[in-house]
XYZ file of C-alpha atoms in Angstrom:
135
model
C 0.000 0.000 0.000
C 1.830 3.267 -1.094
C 1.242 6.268 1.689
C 1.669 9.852 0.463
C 3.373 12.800 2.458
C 0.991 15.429 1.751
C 3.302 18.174 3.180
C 6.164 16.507 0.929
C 3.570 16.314 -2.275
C 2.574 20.204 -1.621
C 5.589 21.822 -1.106
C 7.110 19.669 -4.260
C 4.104 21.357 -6.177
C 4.476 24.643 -5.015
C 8.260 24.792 -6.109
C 7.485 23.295 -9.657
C 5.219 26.141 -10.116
C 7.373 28.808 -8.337
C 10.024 27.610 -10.593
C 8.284 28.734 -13.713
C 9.089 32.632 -12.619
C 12.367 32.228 -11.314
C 15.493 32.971 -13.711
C 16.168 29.808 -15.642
C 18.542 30.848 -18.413
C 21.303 34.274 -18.477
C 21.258 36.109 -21.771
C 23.956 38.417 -22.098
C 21.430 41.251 -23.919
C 18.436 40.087 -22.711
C 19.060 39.116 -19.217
C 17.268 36.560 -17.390
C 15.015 34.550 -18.942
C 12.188 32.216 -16.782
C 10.679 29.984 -18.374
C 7.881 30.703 -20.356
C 10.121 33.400 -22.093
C 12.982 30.759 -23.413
C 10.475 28.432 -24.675
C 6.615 28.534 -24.115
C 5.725 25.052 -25.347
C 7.986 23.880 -22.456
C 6.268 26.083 -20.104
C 2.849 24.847 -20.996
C 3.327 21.286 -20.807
C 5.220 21.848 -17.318
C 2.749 23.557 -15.930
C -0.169 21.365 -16.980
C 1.373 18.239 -15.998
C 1.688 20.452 -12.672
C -2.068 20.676 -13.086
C -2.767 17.391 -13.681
C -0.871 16.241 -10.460
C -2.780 18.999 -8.681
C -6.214 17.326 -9.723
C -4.538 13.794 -9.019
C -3.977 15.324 -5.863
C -6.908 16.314 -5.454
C -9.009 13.106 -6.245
C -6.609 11.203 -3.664
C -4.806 8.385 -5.881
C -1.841 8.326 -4.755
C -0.559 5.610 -7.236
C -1.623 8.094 -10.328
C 0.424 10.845 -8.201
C 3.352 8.463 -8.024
C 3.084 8.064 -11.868
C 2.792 11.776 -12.364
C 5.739 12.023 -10.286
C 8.050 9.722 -12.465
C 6.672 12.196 -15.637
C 7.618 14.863 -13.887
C 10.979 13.836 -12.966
C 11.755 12.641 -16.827
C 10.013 16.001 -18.198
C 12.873 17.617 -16.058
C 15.427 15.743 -17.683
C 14.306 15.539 -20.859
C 13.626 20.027 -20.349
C 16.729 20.332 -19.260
C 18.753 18.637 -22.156
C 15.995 20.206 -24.781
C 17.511 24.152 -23.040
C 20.537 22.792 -23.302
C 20.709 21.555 -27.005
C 18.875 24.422 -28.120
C 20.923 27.153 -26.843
C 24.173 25.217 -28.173
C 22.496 24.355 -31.351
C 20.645 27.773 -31.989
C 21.451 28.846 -35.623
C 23.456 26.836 -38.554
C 27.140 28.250 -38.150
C 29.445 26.323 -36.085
C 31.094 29.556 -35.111
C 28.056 31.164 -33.981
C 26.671 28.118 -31.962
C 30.364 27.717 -29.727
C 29.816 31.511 -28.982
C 26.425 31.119 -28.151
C 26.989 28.645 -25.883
C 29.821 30.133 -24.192
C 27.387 33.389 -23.032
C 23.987 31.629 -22.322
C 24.516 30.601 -18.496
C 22.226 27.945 -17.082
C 20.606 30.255 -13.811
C 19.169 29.060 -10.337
C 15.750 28.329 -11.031
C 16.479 24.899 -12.886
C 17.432 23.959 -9.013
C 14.506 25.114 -7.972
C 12.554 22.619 -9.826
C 14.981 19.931 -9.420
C 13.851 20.313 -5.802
C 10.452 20.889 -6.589
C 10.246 17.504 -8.524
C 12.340 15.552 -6.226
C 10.113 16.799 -3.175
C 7.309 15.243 -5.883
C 9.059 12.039 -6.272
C 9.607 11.148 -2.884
C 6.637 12.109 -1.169
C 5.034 8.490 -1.823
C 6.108 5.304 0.078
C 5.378 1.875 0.595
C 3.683 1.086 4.043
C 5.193 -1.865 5.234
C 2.328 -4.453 6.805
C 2.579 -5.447 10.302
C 3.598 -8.379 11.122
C 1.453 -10.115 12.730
C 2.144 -12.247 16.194
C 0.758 -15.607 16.578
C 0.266 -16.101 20.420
């Protein structure tokens, strides 16, 4: 029987969606960018799968939160090396891409949802049975 940390599974959610605001990428002339504003499509799906663990949440299944949980942590991976790749791949000239890549900075708010997603991920747990004595 899996048992969910509710205070674990909250605070996990709250970060995720915190982390949307916070600076996720350093653009020399731009600035900061969060993430909606270095790629939207990215911010969309993160936030509704945010939503959809919300409403999991919500309807108390903790093995669908679990799941949700396991997206979450491979969205973050799969985000992170998308950001990555992009800003090292952004244009067709080798030249340009290696100087690219040198300026654009990976910021803090990536941790933020590394946290957010790992407070996610380990906020369910198996509930050992009892044993029970035979007297």
């Amino acid at each position: 029987m899996l048992v969910l940390n509710k205070f674990y599974a909250w605070l996990g959610i709250v970060l995720c969606v915190i982390s949307g605001f916070c600076p996720m990428l350093r653009v020399p002339v731009k600035g900061n960018w969060n993430l909606y504003q270095s790629d939207t499509r990215l911010f969309f799906i993160t936030y509704a799968l945010v939503a959809i663990s919300v409403l999991i949440l919500f309807i108390r299944k903790v093995g669908a939160f679990k799941f949700m949980s396991f997206i979450m942590a491979i969205w973050y991976i799969l985000s992170v090396v998308a950001v990555y790749f992009t800003a090292h791949n952004y244009t067709k000239y080798g030249f340009a891409n290696k100087l690219i890549g040198k300026v654009v900075h990976f910021q803090w708010g990536w941790i933020v949802l590394l946290v957010g997603v790992l407070f996610m991920l380990f906020s369910t747990s198996k509930l050992k049975p009892a044993k029970q004595s035979s007297l």
